[in-house]
Coordinates of C-alpha atoms and ligand atoms in Angstrom, one line a residue:
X1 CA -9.4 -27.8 -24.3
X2 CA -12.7 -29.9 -24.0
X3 CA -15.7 -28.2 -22.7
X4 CA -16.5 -30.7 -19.8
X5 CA -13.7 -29.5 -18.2
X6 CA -14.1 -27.6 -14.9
X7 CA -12.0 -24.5 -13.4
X8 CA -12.7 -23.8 -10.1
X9 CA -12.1 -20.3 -8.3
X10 CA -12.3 -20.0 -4.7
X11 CA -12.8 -16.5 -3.6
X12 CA -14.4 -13.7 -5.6
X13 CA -12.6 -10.7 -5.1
X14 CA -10.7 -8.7 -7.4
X15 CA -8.0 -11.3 -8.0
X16 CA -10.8 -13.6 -9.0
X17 CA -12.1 -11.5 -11.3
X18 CA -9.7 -10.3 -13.5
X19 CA -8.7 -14.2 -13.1
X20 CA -12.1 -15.2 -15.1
X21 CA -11.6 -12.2 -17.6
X22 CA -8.0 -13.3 -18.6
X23 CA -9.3 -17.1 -18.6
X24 CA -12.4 -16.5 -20.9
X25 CA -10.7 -14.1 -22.9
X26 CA -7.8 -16.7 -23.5
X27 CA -10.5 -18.9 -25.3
X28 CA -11.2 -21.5 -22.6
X29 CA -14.8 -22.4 -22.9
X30 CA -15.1 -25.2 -20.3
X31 CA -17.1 -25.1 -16.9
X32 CA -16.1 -21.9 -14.8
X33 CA -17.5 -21.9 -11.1
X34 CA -16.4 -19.2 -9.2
X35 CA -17.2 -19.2 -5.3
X36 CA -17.4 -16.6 -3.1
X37 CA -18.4 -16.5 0.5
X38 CA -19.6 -12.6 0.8
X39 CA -23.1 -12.4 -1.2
X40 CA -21.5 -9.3 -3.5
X41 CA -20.2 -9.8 -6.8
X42 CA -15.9 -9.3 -6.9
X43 CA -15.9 -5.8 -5.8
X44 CA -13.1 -2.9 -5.1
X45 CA -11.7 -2.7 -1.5
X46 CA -10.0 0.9 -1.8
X47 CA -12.9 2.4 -2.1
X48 CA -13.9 1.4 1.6
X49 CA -11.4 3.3 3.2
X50 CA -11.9 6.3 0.8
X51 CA -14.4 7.8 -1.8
X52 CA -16.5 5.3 -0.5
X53 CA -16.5 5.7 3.0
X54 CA -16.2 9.5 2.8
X55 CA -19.9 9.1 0.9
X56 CA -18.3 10.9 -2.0
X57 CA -18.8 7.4 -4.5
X58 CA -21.6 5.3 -5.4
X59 CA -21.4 1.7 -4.2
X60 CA -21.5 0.8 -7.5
X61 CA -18.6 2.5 -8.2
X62 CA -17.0 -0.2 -6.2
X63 CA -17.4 -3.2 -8.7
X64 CA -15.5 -3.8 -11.8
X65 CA -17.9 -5.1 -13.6
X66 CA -21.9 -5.6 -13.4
X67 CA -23.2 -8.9 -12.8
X68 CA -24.3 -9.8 -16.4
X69 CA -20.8 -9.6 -17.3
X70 CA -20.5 -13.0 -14.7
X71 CA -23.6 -14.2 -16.9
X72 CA -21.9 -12.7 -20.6
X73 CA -19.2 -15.0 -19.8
X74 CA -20.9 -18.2 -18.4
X75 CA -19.9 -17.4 -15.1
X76 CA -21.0 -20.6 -12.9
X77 CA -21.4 -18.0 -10.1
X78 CA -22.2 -19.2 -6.5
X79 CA -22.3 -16.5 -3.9
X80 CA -22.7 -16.5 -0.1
X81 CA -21.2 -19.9 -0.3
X82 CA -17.8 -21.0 1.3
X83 CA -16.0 -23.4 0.4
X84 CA -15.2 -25.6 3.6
X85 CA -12.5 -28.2 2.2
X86 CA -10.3 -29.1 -0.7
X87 CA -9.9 -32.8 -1.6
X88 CA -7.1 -32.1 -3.8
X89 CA -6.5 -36.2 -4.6
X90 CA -9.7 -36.4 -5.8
X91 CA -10.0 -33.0 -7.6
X92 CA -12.5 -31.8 -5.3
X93 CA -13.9 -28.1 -4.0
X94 CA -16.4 -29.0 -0.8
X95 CA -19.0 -26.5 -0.1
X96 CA -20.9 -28.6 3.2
X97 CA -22.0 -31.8 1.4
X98 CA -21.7 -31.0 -1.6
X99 CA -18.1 -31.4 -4.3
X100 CA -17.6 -30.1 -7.2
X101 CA -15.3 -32.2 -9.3
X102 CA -12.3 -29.5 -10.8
X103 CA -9.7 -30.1 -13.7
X104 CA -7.7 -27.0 -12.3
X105 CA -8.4 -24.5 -9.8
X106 CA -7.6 -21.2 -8.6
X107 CA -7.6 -19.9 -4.7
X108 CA -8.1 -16.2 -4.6
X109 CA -8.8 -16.3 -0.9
X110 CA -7.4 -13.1 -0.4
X111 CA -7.1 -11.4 3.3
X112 CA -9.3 -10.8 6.5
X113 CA -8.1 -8.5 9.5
X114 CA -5.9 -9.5 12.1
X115 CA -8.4 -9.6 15.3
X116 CA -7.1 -8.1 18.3
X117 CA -8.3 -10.6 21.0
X118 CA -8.7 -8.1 23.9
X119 CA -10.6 -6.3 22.3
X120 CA -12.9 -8.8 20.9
X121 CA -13.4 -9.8 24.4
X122 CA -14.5 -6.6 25.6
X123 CA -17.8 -6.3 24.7
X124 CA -17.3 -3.1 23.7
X125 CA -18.1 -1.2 20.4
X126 CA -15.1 -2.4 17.9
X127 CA -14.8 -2.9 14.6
X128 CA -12.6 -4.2 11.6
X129 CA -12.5 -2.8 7.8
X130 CA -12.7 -5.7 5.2
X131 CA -16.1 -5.7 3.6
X132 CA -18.3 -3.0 1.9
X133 CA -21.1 -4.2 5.2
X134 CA -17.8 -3.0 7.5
X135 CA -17.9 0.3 5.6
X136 CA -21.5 0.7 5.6
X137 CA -21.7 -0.3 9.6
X138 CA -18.4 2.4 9.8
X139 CA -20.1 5.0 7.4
X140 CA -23.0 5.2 9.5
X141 CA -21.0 5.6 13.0
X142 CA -19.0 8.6 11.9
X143 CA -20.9 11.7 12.5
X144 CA -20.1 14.9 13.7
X145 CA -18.5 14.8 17.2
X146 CA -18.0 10.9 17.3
X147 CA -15.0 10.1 19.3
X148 CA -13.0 7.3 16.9
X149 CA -10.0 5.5 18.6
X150 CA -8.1 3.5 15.7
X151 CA -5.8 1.3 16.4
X152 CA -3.1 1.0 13.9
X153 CA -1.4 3.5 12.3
X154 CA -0.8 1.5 9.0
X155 CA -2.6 2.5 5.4
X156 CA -6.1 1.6 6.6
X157 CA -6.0 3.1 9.8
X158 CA -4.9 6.4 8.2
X159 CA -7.2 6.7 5.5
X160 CA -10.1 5.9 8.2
X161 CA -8.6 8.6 10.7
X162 CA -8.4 11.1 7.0
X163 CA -12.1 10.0 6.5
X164 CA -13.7 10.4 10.0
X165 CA -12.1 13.9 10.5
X166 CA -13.5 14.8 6.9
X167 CA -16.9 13.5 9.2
X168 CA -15.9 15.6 12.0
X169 CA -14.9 13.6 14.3
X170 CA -13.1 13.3 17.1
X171 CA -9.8 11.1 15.9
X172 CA -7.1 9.4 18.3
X173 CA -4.9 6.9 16.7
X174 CA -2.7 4.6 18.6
X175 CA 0.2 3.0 17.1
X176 CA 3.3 1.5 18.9
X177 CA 5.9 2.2 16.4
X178 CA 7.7 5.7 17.0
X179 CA 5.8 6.8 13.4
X180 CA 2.7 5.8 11.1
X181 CA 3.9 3.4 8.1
X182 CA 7.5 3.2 9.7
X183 CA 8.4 -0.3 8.5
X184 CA 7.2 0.2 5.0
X185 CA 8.2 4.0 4.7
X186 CA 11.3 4.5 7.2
X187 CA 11.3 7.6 9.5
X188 CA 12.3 9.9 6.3
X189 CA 8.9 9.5 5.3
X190 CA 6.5 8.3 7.3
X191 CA 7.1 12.0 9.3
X192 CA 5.5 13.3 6.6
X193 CA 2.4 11.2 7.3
X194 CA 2.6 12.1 11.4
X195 CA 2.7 15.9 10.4
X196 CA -0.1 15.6 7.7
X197 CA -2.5 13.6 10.4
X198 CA -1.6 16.2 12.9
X199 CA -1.9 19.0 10.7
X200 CA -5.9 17.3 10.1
X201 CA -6.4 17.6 13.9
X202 CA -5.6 13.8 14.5
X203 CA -4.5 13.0 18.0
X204 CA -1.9 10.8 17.5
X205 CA -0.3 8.7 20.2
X206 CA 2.8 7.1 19.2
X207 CA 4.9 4.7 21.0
X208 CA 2.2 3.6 22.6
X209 CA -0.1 0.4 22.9
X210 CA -3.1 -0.7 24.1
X211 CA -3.2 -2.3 27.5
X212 CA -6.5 -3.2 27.5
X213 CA -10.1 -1.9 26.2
X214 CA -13.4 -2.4 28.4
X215 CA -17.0 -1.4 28.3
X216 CA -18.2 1.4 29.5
X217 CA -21.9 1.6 28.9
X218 CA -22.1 1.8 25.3
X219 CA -18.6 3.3 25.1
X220 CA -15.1 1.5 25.5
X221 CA -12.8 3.3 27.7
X222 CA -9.1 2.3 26.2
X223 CA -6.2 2.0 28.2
X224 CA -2.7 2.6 26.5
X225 CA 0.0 1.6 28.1
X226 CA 1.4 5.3 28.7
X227 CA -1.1 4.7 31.6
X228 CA -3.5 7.2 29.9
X229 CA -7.6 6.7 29.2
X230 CA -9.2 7.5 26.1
X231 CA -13.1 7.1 25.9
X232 CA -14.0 6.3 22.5
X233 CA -17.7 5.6 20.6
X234 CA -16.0 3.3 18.5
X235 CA -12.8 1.6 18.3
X236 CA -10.8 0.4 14.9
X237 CA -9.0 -2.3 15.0
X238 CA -6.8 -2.0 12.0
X239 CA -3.2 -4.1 12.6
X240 CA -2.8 -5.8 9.5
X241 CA -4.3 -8.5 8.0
X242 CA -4.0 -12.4 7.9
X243 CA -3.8 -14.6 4.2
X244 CA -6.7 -17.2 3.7
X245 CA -4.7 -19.9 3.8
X246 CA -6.7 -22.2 5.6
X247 CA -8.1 -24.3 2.8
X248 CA -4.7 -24.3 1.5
X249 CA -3.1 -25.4 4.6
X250 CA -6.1 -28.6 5.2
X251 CA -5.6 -29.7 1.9
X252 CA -1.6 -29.9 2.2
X253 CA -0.2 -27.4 0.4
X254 CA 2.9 -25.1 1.0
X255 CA 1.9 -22.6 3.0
X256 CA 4.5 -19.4 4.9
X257 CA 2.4 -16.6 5.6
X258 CA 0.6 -17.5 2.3
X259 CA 0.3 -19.9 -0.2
X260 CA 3.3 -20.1 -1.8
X261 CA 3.4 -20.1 -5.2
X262 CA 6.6 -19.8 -7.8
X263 CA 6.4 -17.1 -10.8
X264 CA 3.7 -18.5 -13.1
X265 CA 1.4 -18.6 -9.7
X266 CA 1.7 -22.4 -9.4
X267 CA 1.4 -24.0 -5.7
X268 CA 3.1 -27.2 -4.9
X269 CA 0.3 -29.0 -6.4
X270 CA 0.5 -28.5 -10.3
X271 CA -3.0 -28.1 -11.2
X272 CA -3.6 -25.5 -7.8
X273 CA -2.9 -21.9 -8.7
X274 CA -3.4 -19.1 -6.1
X275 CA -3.5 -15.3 -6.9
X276 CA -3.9 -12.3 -5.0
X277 CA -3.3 -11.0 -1.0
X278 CA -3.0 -15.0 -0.3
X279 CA -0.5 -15.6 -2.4
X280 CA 3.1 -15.5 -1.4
X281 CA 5.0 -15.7 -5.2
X282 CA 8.3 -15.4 -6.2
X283 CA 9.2 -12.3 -7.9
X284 CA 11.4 -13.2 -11.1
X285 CA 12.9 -9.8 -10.7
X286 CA 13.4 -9.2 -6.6
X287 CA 14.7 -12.6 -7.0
X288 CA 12.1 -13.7 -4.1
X289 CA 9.2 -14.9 -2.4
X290 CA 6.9 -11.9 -1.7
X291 CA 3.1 -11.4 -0.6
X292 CA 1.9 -8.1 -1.9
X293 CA -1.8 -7.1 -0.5
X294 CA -2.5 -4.4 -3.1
X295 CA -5.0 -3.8 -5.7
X296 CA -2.1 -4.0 -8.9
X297 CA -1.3 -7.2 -7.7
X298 CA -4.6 -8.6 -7.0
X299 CA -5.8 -7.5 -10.9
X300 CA -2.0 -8.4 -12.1
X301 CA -1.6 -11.6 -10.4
X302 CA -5.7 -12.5 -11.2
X303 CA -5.3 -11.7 -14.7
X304 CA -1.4 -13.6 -15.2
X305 CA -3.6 -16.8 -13.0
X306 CA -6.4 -16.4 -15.4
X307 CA -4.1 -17.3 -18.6
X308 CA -2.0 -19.9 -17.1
X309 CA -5.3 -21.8 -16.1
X310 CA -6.3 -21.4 -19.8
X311 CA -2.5 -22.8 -20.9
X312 CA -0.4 -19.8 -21.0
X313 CA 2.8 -19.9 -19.1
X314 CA 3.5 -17.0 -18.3
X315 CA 5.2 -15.4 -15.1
X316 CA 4.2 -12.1 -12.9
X317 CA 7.2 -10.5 -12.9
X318 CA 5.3 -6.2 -12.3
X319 CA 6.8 -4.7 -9.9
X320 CA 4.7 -4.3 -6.4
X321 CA 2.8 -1.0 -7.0
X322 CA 0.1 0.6 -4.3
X323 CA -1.1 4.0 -3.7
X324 CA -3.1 6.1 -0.7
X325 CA -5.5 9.6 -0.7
X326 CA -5.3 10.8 2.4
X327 CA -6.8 14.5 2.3
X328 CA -5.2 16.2 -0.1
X329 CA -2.3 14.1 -0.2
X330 CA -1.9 11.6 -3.2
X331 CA 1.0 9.2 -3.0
X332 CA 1.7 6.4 -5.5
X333 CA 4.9 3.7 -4.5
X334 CA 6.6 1.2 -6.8
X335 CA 9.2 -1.3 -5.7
X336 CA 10.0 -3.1 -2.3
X337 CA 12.8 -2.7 -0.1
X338 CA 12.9 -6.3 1.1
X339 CA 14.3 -7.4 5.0
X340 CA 17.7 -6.2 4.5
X341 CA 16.4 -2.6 4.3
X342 CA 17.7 0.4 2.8
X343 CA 20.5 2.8 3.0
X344 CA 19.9 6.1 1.9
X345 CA 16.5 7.7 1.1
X346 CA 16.9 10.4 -1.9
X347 CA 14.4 12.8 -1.7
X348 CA 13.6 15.2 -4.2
X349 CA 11.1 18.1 -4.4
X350 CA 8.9 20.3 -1.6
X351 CA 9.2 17.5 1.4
X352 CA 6.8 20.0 3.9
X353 CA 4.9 21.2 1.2
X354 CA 4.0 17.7 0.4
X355 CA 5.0 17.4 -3.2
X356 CA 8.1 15.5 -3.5
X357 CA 9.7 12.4 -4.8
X358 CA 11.5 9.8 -2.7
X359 CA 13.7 6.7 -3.8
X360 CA 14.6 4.4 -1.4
X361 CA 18.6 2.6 -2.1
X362 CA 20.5 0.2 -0.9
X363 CA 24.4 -0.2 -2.0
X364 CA 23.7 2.3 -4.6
X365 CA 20.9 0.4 -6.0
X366 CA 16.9 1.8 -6.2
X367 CA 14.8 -0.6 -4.6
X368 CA 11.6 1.5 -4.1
X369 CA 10.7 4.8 -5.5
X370 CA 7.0 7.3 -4.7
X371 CA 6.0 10.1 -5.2
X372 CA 3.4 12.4 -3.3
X373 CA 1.4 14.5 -5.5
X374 CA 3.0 14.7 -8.0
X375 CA 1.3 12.5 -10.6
X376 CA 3.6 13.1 -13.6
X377 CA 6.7 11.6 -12.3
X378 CA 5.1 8.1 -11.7
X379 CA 5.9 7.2 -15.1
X380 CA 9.8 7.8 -14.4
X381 CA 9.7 6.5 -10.8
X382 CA 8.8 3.3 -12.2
X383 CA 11.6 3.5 -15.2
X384 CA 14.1 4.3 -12.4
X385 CA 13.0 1.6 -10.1
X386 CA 12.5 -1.1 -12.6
X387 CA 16.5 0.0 -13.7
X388 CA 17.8 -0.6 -10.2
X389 CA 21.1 1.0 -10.4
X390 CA 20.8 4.8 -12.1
X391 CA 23.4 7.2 -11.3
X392 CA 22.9 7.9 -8.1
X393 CA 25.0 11.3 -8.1
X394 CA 22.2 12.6 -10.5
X395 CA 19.5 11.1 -8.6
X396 CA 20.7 13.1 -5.4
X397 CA 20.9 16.4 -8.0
X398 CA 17.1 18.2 -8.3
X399 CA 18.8 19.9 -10.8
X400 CA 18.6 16.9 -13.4
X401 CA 15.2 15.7 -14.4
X402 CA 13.5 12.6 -13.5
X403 CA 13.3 11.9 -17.4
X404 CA 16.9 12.1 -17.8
X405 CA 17.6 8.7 -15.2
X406 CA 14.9 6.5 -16.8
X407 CA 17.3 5.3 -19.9
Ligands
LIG501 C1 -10.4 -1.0 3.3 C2 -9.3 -1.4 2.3 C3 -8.7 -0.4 1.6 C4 -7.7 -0.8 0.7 N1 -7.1 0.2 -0.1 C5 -6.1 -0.1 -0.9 C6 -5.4 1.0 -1.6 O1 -5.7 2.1 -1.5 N2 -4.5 0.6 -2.5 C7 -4.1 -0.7 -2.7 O2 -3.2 -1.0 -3.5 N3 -4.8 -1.7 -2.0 C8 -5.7 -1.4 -1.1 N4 -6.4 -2.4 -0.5 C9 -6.0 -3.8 -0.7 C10 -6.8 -4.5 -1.8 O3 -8.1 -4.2 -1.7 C11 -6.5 -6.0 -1.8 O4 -5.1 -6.1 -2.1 C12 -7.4 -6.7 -2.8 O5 -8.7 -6.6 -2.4 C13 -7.0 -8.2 -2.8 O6 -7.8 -8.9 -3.7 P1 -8.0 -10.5 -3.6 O7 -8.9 -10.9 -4.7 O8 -6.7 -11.1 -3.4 O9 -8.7 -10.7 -2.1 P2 -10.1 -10.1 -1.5 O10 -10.5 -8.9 -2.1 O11 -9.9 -10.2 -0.1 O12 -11.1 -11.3 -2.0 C14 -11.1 -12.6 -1.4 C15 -12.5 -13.1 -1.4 O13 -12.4 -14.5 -1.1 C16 -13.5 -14.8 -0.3 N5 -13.2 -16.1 0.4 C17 -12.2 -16.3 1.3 N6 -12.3 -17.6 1.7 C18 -13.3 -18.2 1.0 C19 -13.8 -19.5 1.0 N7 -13.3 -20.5 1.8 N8 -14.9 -19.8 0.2 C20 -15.4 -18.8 -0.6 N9 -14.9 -17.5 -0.6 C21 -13.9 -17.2 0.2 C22 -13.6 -13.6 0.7 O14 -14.9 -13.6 1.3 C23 -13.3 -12.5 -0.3 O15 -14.5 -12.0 -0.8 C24 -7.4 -2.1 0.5 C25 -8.0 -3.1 1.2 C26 -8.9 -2.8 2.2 C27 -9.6 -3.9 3.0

């Protein structure tokens, strides 16, 4: 490879930066400029929603690597800059007036929040969890006796709630599904995650929307559609988020709820990779399209990208992985159960006192598999779900080790 060539990432998260690790350390020593639109280095997002928000890390803690390491490896590193267009026919990254020229490149656009319009209207105090200023501006609101109304009773929204009651706060979180995590957990589960909220003093208020959210002063009184008020100091928006696919989507690539990409991470245009939370890839062994927005997949997916831009061809076929802390509770999940669902949860170990295993099947097959604090048996979760089809009569019996299904 000639060293006037140029690779070109867009985006500097954590996708990105395991992206330029894998690419350097695949012995490409041509032009790198990596862009990022938030002035930080790539940084950590988990943190944000726990050690770091609970003031128990350093924010240094949050970034996988220092920023001579950018510099070590002839980073071309342009922060605070955003990349407005993509002239894919003439190889192109736009930043205002300026282009870059690019052999290949590499969108690592990752995610931002889904915005809840009324409530962005309001005028009232709201915010969104994305960036480590969001945590900061969130760190500093929960205090002792703050009344926190989050709405959104999916990963983020529970590790806030966990956080703010560890801040002593006064937690409401409204969620319209019957229970938190429902569609990723089913009810088997995610009753585990009501009790454990409630069981932290959360008041939460299931089944229920939000009707509308006004200021009040410097309070938002927030009106579920139960018909009940709830006055809150600050209100948490925390539905899900969106894929940065609007680059993609300008410049004319094939975009459904991300850029999709097939198993080596290519997009329909051959030299245009995309990695990471934007990325919708297909999954050589769930046999398709997915988008994961985890931390595995952002470093697995960055680091696969990484060597394919430096000539490798090689796909991403790990299986989706994510984990939560949520008080005491520690959960790790590997798998997906995909949009036909599952039939049959096997569940293994103390399910009230919160160290079990569950495996989620469908026609005798193990598409998913977790387990809550119980750190050894992630190692044979992952053997069992990456085998699909153990014996499922030993599965159901506690009486036979995890380590006995994983061969
Ligand atoms: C609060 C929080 C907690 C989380 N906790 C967990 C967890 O416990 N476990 C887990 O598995 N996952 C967790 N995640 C998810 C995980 O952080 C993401 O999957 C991961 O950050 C994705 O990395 P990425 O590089 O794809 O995207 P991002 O980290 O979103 O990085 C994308 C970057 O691209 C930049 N960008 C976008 N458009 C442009 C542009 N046009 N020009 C320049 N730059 C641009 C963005 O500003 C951003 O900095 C959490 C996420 C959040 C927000």
């Amino acid at each position: 490879m000639s060293a006037r060539e140029t690779v070109a990432v867009v985006g500097a998260g954590l996708a990105a930066a395991h992206a330029v690790e894998a690419l350097r350390a695949s012995g490409y020593d041509g032009h790198l400029v990596l862009y990022g639109a938030e002035p930080h280095h790539p940084y950590e997002r988990p943190p944000l929603s726990k050690g770091y928000l609970l003031g128990n890390d350093e924010r240094d803690a949050a970034f996988p690597h220092p920023a001579a390491w950018y510099d070590e490896r002839d980073v071309d590193l342009r922060l605070t800059t955003t990349v407005t267009a993509l002239d894919l026919d003439r190889h192109e990254v736009l930043t205002g007036d300026h282009r870059q020229r690019f052999d290949r490149l590499l969108l690592c656009t990752g995610a931002m929040p889904r915005r809840l319009a009324m409530a962005d209207r309001s005028g009232a105090p709201v915010a969104y969890l994305r960036t480590l200023e969001d945590c900061e501006r969130l760190r500093d609101a929960l205090r002792p006796g703050t009344r926190l109304v989050i709405v959104g009773a999916g990963w983020i929204g529970l590790e806030v709630a966990a956080a703010a009651r560890a801040a002593d706060c006064t937690v409401t979180v409204v969620e319209t599904l019957d229970l938190p995590l429902l569609r990723v957990l089913g009810p088997e589960v995610a009753q585990v995650f009501a009790a454990l909220h409630r069981a932290h003093g959360v008041d939460l208020r299931l089944a229920t929307g939000v009707g509308g959210i006004v200021r009040d002063g410097e309070l938002a009184d927030v009106h579920l559609t139960d018909g009940s008020t709830l006055l809150a100091d600050l209100v948490l928006v925390a539905v899900g988020a969106a894929p940065g696919t609007a680059l993609a989507e300008a410049a004319g690539l094939d975009v459904d709820d991300g850029v999709v990409v097939d198993a080596r991470l290519r997009t329909s245009n051959p030299d245009v990779l995309a990695a990471g939370d934007v990325a919708r890839a297909f999954h050589p062994l769930l046999g398709r399209h997915l988008r994961v927005e985890h931390w595995d997949n952002a470093i697995g997916q960055g680091a696969v990208a990484g060597r394919n831009l430096g000539g490798a061809d090689d796909e991403y076929d790990r299986l989706p992985y994510f984990f939560t802390d949520q008080y005491d509770l520690g959960m790790e999940y590997v798998g997906a159960v995909g949009p036909e669902g599952y039939d049959e949860v096997v569940l293994r170990g103390d399910v009230p006192g919160r160290v079990f295993t569950a495996f989620w099947l469908r026609e005798g097959r193990v598409l998913a598999g977790m387990h809550v604090n119980d750190w050894d048996a992630i190692d044979p979760v992952r053997a069992i779900v990456a085998r699909g089809a153990p014996d499922v009569a030993r599965l159901r019996d506690e009486s036979v080790p995890l380590t006995d299904l994983t061969g």
